mmCIF file of C-alpha atoms in Angstrom:
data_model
loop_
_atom_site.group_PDB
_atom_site.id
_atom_site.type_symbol
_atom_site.label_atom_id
_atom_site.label_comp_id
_atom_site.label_asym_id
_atom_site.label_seq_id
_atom_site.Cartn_x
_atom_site.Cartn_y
_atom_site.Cartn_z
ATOM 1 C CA UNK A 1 12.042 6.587 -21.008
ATOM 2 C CA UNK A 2 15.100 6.428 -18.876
ATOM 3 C CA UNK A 3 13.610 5.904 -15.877
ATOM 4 C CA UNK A 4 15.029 7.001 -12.396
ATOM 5 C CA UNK A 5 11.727 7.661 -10.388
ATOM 6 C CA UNK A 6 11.251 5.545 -7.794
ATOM 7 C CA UNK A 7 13.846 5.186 -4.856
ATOM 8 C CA UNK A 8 15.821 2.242 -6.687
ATOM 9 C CA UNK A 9 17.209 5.019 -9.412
ATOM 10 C CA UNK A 10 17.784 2.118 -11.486
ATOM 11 C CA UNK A 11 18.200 3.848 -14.790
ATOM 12 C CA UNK A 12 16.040 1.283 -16.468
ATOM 13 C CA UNK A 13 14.887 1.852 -19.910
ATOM 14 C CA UNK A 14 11.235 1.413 -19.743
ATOM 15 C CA UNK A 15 9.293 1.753 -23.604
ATOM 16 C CA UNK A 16 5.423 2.640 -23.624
ATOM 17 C CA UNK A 17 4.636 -1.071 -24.136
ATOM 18 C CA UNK A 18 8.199 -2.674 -23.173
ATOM 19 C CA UNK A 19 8.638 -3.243 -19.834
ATOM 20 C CA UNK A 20 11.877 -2.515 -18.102
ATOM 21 C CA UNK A 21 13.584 -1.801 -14.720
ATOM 22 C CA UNK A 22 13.505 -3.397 -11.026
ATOM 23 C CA UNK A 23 9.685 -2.723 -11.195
ATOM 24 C CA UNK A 24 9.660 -4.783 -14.907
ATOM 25 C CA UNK A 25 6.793 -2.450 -15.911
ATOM 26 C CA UNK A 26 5.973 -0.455 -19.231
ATOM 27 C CA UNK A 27 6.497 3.436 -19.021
ATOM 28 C CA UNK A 28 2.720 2.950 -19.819
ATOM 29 C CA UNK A 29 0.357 1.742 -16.859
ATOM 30 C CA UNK A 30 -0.267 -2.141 -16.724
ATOM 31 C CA UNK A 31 -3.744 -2.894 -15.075
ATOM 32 C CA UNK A 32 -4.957 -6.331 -13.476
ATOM 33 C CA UNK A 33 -8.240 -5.798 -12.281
ATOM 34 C CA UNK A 34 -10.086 -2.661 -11.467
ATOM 35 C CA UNK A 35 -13.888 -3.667 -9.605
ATOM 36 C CA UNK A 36 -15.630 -2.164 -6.123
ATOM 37 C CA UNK A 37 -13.247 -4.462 -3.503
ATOM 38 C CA UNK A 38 -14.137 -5.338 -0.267
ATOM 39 C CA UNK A 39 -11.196 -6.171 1.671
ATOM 40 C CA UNK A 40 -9.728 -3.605 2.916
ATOM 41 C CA UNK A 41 -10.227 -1.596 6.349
ATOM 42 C CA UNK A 42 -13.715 -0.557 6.915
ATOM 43 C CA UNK A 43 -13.178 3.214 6.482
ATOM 44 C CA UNK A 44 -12.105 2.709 2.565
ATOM 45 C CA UNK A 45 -14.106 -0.638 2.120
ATOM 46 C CA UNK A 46 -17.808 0.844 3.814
ATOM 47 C CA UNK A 47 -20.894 -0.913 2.167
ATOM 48 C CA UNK A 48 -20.487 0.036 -1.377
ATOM 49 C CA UNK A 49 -16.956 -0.936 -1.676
ATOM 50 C CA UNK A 50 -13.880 0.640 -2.170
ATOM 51 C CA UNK A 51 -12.931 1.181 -6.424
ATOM 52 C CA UNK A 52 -9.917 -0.797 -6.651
ATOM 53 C CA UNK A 53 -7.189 -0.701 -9.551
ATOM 54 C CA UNK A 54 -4.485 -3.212 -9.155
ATOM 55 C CA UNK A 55 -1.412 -2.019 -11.042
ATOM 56 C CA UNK A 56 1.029 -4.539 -12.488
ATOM 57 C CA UNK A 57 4.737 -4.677 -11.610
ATOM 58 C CA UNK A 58 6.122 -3.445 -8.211
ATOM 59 C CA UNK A 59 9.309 -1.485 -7.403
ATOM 60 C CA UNK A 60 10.040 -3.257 -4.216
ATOM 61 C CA UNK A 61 8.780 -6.834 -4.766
ATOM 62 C CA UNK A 62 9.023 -8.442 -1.251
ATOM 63 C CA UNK A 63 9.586 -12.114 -1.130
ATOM 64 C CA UNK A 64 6.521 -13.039 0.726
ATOM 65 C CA UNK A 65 4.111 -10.703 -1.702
ATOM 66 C CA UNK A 66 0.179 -11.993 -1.799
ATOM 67 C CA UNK A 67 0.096 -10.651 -4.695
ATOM 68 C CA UNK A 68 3.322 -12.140 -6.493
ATOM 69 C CA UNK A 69 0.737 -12.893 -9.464
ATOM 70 C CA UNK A 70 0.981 -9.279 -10.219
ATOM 71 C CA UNK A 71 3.629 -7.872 -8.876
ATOM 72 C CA UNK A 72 6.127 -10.103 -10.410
ATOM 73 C CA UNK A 73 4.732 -11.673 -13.402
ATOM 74 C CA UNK A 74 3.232 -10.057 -16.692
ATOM 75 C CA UNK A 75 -0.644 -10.553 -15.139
ATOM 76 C CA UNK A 76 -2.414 -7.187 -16.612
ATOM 77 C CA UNK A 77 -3.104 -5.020 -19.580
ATOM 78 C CA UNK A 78 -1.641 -2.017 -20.611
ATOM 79 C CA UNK A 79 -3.740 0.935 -21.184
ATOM 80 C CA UNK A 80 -3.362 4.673 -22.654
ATOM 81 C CA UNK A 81 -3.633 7.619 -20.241
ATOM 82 C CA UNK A 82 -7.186 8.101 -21.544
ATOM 83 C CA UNK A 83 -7.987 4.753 -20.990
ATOM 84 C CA UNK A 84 -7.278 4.967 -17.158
ATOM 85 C CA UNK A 85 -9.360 7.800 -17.105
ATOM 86 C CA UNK A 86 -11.881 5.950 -17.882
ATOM 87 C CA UNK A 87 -11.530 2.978 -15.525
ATOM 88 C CA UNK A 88 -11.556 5.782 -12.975
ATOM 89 C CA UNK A 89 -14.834 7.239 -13.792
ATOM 90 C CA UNK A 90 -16.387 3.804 -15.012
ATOM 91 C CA UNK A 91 -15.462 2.992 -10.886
ATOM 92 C CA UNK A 92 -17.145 6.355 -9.883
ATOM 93 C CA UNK A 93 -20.213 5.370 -11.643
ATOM 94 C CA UNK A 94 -20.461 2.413 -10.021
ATOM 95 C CA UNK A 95 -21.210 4.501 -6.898
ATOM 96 C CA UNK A 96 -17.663 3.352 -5.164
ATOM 97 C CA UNK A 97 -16.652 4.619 -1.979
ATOM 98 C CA UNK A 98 -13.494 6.042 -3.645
ATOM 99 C CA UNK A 99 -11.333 5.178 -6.231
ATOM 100 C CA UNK A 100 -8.006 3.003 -4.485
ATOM 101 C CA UNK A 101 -4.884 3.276 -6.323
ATOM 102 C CA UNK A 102 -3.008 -0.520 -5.457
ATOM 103 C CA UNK A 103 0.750 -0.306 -6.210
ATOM 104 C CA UNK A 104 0.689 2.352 -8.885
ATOM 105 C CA UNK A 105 4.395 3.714 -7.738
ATOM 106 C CA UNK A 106 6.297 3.216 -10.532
ATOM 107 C CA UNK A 107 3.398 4.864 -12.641
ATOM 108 C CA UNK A 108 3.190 8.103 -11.199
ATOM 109 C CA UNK A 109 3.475 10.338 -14.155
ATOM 110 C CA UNK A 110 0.492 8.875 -16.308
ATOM 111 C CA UNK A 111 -1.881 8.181 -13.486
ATOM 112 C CA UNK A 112 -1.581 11.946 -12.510
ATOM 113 C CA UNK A 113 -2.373 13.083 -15.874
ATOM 114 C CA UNK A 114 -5.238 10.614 -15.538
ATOM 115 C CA UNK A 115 -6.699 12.174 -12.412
ATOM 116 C CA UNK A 116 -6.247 15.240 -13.907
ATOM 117 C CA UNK A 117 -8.272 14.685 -16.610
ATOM 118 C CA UNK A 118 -11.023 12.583 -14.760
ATOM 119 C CA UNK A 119 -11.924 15.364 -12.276
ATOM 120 C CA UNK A 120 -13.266 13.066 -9.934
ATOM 121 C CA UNK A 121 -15.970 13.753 -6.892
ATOM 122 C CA UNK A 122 -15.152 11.026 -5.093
ATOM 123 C CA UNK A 123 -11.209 10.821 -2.394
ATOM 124 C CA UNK A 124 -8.781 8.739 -4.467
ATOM 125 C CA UNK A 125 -6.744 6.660 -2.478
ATOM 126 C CA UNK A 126 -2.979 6.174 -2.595
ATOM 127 C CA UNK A 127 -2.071 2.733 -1.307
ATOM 128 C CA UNK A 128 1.160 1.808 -1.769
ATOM 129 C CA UNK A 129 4.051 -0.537 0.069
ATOM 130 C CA UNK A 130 5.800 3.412 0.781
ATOM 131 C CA UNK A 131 8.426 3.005 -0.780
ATOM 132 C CA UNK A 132 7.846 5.780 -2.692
ATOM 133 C CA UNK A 133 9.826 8.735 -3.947
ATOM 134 C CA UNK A 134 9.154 12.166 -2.145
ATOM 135 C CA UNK A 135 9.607 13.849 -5.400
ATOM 136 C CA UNK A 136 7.035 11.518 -7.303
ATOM 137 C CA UNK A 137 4.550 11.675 -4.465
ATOM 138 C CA UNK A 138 4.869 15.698 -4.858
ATOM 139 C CA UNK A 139 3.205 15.187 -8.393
ATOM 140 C CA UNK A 140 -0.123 13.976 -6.849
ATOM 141 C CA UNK A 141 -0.631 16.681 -4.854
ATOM 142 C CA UNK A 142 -3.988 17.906 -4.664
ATOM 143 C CA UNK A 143 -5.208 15.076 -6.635
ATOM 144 C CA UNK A 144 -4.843 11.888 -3.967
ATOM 145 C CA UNK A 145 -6.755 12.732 -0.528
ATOM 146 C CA UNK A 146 -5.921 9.570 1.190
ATOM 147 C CA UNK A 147 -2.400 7.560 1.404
ATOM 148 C CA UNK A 148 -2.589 4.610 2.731
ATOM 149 C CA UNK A 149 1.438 3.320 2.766
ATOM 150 C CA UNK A 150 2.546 0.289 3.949
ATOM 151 C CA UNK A 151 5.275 0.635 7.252
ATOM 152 C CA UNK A 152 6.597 -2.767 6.288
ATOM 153 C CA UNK A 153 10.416 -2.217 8.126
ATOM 154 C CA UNK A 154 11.725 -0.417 11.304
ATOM 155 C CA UNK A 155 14.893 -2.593 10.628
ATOM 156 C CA UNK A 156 17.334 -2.476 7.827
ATOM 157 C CA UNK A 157 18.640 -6.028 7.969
ATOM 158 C CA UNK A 158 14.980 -7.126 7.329
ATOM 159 C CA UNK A 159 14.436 -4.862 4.692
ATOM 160 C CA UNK A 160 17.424 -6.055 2.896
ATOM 161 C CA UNK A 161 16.352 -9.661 3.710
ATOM 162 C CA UNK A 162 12.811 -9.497 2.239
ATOM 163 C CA UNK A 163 12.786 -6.881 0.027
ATOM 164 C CA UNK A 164 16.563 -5.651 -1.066
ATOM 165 C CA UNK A 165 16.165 -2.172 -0.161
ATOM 166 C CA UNK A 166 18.111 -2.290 2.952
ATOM 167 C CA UNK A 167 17.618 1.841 3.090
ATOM 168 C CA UNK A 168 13.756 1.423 3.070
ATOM 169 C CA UNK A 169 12.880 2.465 6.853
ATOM 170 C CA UNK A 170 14.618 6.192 5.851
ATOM 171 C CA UNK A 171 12.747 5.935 2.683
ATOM 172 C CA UNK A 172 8.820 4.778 3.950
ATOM 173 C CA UNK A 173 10.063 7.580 6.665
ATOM 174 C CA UNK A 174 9.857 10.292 4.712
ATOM 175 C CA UNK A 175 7.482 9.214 2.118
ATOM 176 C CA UNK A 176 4.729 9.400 5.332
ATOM 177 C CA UNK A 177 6.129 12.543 6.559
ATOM 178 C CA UNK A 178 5.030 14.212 2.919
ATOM 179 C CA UNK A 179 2.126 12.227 2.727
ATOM 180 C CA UNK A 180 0.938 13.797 5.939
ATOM 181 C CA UNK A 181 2.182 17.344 4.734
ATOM 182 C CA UNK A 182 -0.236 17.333 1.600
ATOM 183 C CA UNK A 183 -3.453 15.978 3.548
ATOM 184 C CA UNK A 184 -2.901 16.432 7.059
ATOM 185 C CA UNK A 185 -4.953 15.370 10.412
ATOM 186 C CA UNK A 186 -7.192 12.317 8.877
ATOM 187 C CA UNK A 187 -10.602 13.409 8.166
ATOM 188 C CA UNK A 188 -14.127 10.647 8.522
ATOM 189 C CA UNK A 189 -17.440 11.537 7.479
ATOM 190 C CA UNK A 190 -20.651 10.894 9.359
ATOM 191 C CA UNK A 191 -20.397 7.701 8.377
ATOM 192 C CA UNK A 192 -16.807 6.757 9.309
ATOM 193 C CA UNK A 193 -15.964 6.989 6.033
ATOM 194 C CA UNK A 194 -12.347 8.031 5.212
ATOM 195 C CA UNK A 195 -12.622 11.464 3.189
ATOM 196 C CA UNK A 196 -9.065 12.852 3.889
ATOM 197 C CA UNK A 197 -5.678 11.863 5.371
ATOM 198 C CA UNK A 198 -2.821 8.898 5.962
ATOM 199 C CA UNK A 199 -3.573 5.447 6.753
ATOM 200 C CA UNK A 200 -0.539 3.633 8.076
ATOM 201 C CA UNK A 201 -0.723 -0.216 7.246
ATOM 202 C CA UNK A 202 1.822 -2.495 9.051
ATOM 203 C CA UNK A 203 1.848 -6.133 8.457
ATOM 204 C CA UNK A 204 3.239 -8.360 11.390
ATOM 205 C CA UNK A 205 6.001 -10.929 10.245
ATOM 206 C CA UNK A 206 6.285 -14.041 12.084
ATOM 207 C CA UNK A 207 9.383 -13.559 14.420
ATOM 208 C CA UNK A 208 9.365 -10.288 13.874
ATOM 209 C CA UNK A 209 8.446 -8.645 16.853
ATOM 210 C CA UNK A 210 11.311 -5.971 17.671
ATOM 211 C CA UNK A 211 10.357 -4.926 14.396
ATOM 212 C CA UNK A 212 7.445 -4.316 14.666
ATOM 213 C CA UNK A 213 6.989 -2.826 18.138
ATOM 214 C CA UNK A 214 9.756 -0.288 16.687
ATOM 215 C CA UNK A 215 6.967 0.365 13.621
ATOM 216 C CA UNK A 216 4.458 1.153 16.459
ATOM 217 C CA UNK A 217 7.042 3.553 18.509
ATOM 218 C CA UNK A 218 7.420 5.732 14.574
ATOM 219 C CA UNK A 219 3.800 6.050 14.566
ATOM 220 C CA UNK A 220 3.214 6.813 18.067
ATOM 221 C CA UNK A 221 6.060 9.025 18.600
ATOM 222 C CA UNK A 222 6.018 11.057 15.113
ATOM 223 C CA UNK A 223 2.058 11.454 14.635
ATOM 224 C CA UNK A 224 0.486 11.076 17.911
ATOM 225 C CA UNK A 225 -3.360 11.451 18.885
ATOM 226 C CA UNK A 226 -5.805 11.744 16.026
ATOM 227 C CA UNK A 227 -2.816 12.994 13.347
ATOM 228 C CA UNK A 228 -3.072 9.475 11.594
ATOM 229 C CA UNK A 229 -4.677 6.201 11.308
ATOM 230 C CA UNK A 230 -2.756 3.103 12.105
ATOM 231 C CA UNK A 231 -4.032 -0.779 10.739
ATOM 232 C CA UNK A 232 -1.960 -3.301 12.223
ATOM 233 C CA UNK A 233 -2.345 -6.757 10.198
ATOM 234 C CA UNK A 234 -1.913 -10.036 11.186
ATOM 235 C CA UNK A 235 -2.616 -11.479 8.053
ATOM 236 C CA UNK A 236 0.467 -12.968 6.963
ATOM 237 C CA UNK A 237 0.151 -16.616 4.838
ATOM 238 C CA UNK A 238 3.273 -17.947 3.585
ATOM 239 C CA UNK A 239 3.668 -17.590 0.094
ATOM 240 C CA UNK A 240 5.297 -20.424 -2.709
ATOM 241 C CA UNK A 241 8.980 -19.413 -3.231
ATOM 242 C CA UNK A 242 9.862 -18.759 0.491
ATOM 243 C CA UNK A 243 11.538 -21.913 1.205
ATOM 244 C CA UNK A 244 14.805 -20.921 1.577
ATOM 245 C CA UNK A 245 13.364 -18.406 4.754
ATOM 246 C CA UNK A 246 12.045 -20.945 7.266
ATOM 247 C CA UNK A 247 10.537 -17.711 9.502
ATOM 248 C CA UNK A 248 8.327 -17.736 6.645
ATOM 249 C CA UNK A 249 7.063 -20.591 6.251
ATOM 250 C CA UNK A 250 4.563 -20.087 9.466
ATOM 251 C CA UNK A 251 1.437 -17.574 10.242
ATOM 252 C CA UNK A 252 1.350 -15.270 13.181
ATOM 253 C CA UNK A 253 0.594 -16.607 16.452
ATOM 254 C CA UNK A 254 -2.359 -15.066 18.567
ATOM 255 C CA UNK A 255 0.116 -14.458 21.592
ATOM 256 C CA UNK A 256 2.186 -12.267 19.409
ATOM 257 C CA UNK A 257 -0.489 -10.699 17.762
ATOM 258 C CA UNK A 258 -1.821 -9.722 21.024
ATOM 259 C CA UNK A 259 1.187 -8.497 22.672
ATOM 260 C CA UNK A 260 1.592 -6.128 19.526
ATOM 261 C CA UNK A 261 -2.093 -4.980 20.070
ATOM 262 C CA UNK A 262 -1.326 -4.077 23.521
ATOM 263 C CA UNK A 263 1.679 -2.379 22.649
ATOM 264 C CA UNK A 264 -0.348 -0.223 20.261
ATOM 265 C CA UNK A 265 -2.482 0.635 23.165
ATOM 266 C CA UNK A 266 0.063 1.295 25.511
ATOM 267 C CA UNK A 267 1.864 3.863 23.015
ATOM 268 C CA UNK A 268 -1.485 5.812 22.763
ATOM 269 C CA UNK A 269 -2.445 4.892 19.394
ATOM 270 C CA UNK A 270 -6.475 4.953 19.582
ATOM 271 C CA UNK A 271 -7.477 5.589 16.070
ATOM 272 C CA UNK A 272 -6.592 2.328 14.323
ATOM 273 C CA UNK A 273 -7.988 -1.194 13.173
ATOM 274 C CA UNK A 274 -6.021 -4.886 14.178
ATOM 275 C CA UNK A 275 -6.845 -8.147 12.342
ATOM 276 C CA UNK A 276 -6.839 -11.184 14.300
ATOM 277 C CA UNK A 277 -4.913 -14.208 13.187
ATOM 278 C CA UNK A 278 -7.255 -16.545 11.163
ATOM 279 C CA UNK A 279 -7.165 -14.003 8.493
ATOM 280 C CA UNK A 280 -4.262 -15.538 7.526
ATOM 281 C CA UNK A 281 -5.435 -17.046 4.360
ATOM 282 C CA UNK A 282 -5.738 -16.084 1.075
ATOM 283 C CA UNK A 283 -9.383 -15.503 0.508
ATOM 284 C CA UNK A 284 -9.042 -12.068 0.316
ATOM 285 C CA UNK A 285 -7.079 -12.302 -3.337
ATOM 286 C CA UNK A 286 -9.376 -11.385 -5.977
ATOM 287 C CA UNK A 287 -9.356 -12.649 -9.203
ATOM 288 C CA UNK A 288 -6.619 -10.806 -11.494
ATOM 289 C CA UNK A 289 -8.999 -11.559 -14.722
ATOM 290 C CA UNK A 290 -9.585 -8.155 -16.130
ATOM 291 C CA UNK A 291 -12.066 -7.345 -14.905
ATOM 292 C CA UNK A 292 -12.902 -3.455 -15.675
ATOM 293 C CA UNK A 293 -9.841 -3.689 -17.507
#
């Protein structure tokens, strides 16, 4: 396939098995892991854990990436469309919270035709770093109940810095704007459990604080009161291969995560989750063995 999909348009030539492109992915989907996960905000995560696949490859590929192992190398497996189907309902079985969808944007095509064919009970999850194509995200309609994009840039010079997509604030932008269109006001259960809706993920970057307090002012000012939810991560752990960005090279510091969490406040936004800064490490990065491959 000549692919043109995602927002690069890169016109890559990407065979079933031969990967191809800025995401350097198969047209087929390439899977790392798929098990219950734990790590992610308690509304997806809950007690039983959240059914995680972790696609291989990544369209945008930010320098500081946790999960570089993945997203860059050839870590994973590819499977048939039938064979995804599976993983999905082998998750299901497993009595998952719902089945999360990590980085599957370059994929869109065969992991819709595996939803459709899985017919699942269970919300699937969409949780991607938004850049994502509006067209491609119209595909899952009515067969993803959650999104769960990453807001990484307000700022274009960053964007281009970290990630080369300098027009990725206009893109997340209106990714999140159609996400919200297909599921609308977020929806818990009577157990806080996310059934429905967009989950807006923003990860702080040391010396980065203009950018993200502009993050914070998108969210507050385009989806205010209980229209989304909002995580704001401190998280960040410098990653090998970021020498040559000395910013990088530190964690976030508790007086500007806090500042950020009281800007959040101030702006209104009540329905959201904040990390505090000794999760910066990288316990949280499971094993990409295989497993339920």
């Amino acid at each position: 396939m000549v692919c043109n999909s995602c927002p690069r348009h890169c016109g890559a030539e990407r065979g079933e098995c031969t990967p191809g492109g800025v995401c350097a992915s198969p047209a087929l989907p390439r899977i790392a892991r798929a098990a219950p996960h734990f790590g992610e905000e308690p509304c997806i995560s809950g007690v039983k854990g959240s059914g995680t696949v972790f696609f291989s490859g990544c369209n945008l590929r930010c320098v500081f990436c946790q999960n570089a192992e993945i997203s860059r190398g050839s870590t994973g497996k590819t499977v048939t469309v039938s064979r995804l189907r599976d993983v999905f309902l082998e998750l299901q079985d497993m009595g998952v919270h719902n089945i999360n969808l990590v980085t599957a944007s370059h994929y869109v095509q065969p992991v819709a035709e595996a939803l459709s064919m899985a017919k699942l009970n269970i919300p699937v999850a969409w949780n991607s770093s938004g850049y994502d194509s509006v067209d491609e995200l119209r595909r899952l309609e009515g067969l993803v109940q959650i999104y769960m994009p990453d807001l990484k840039y307000s700022s274009c010079e960053l964007a281009k810095r970290y990630s080369a997509a300098p027009d990725y604030p206009q893109v997340v932008q209106a990714a999140i704007r159609e996400m919200y269109r297909q599921t609308g006001n977020f929806v818990l259960d009577e157990n806080d459990m996310l059934q429905s809706g967009v989950l807006i993920r923003h990860l702080i970057l040391p010396e980065s604080e203009d950018n993200s307090r502009e993050v914070i002012d998108f969210v507050a000012d385009n989806f205010p009161g209980n229209m989304v939810l909002f995580s704001l991560m401190s998280q960040f752990t410098p990653m090998p291969g970021t020498e040559r960005f000395p910013e990088l090279q530190k964690t976030v510091t508790p007086e500007l995560n806090d500042r950020l969490i009281d800007y959040m406040c101030t702006r209104g936004i009540e329905y959201g989750f904040w990390q505090e800064p000794d999760a910066a490490t990288d316990e949280m990065i499971p094993a990409f063995d295989l497993t339920g491959v």
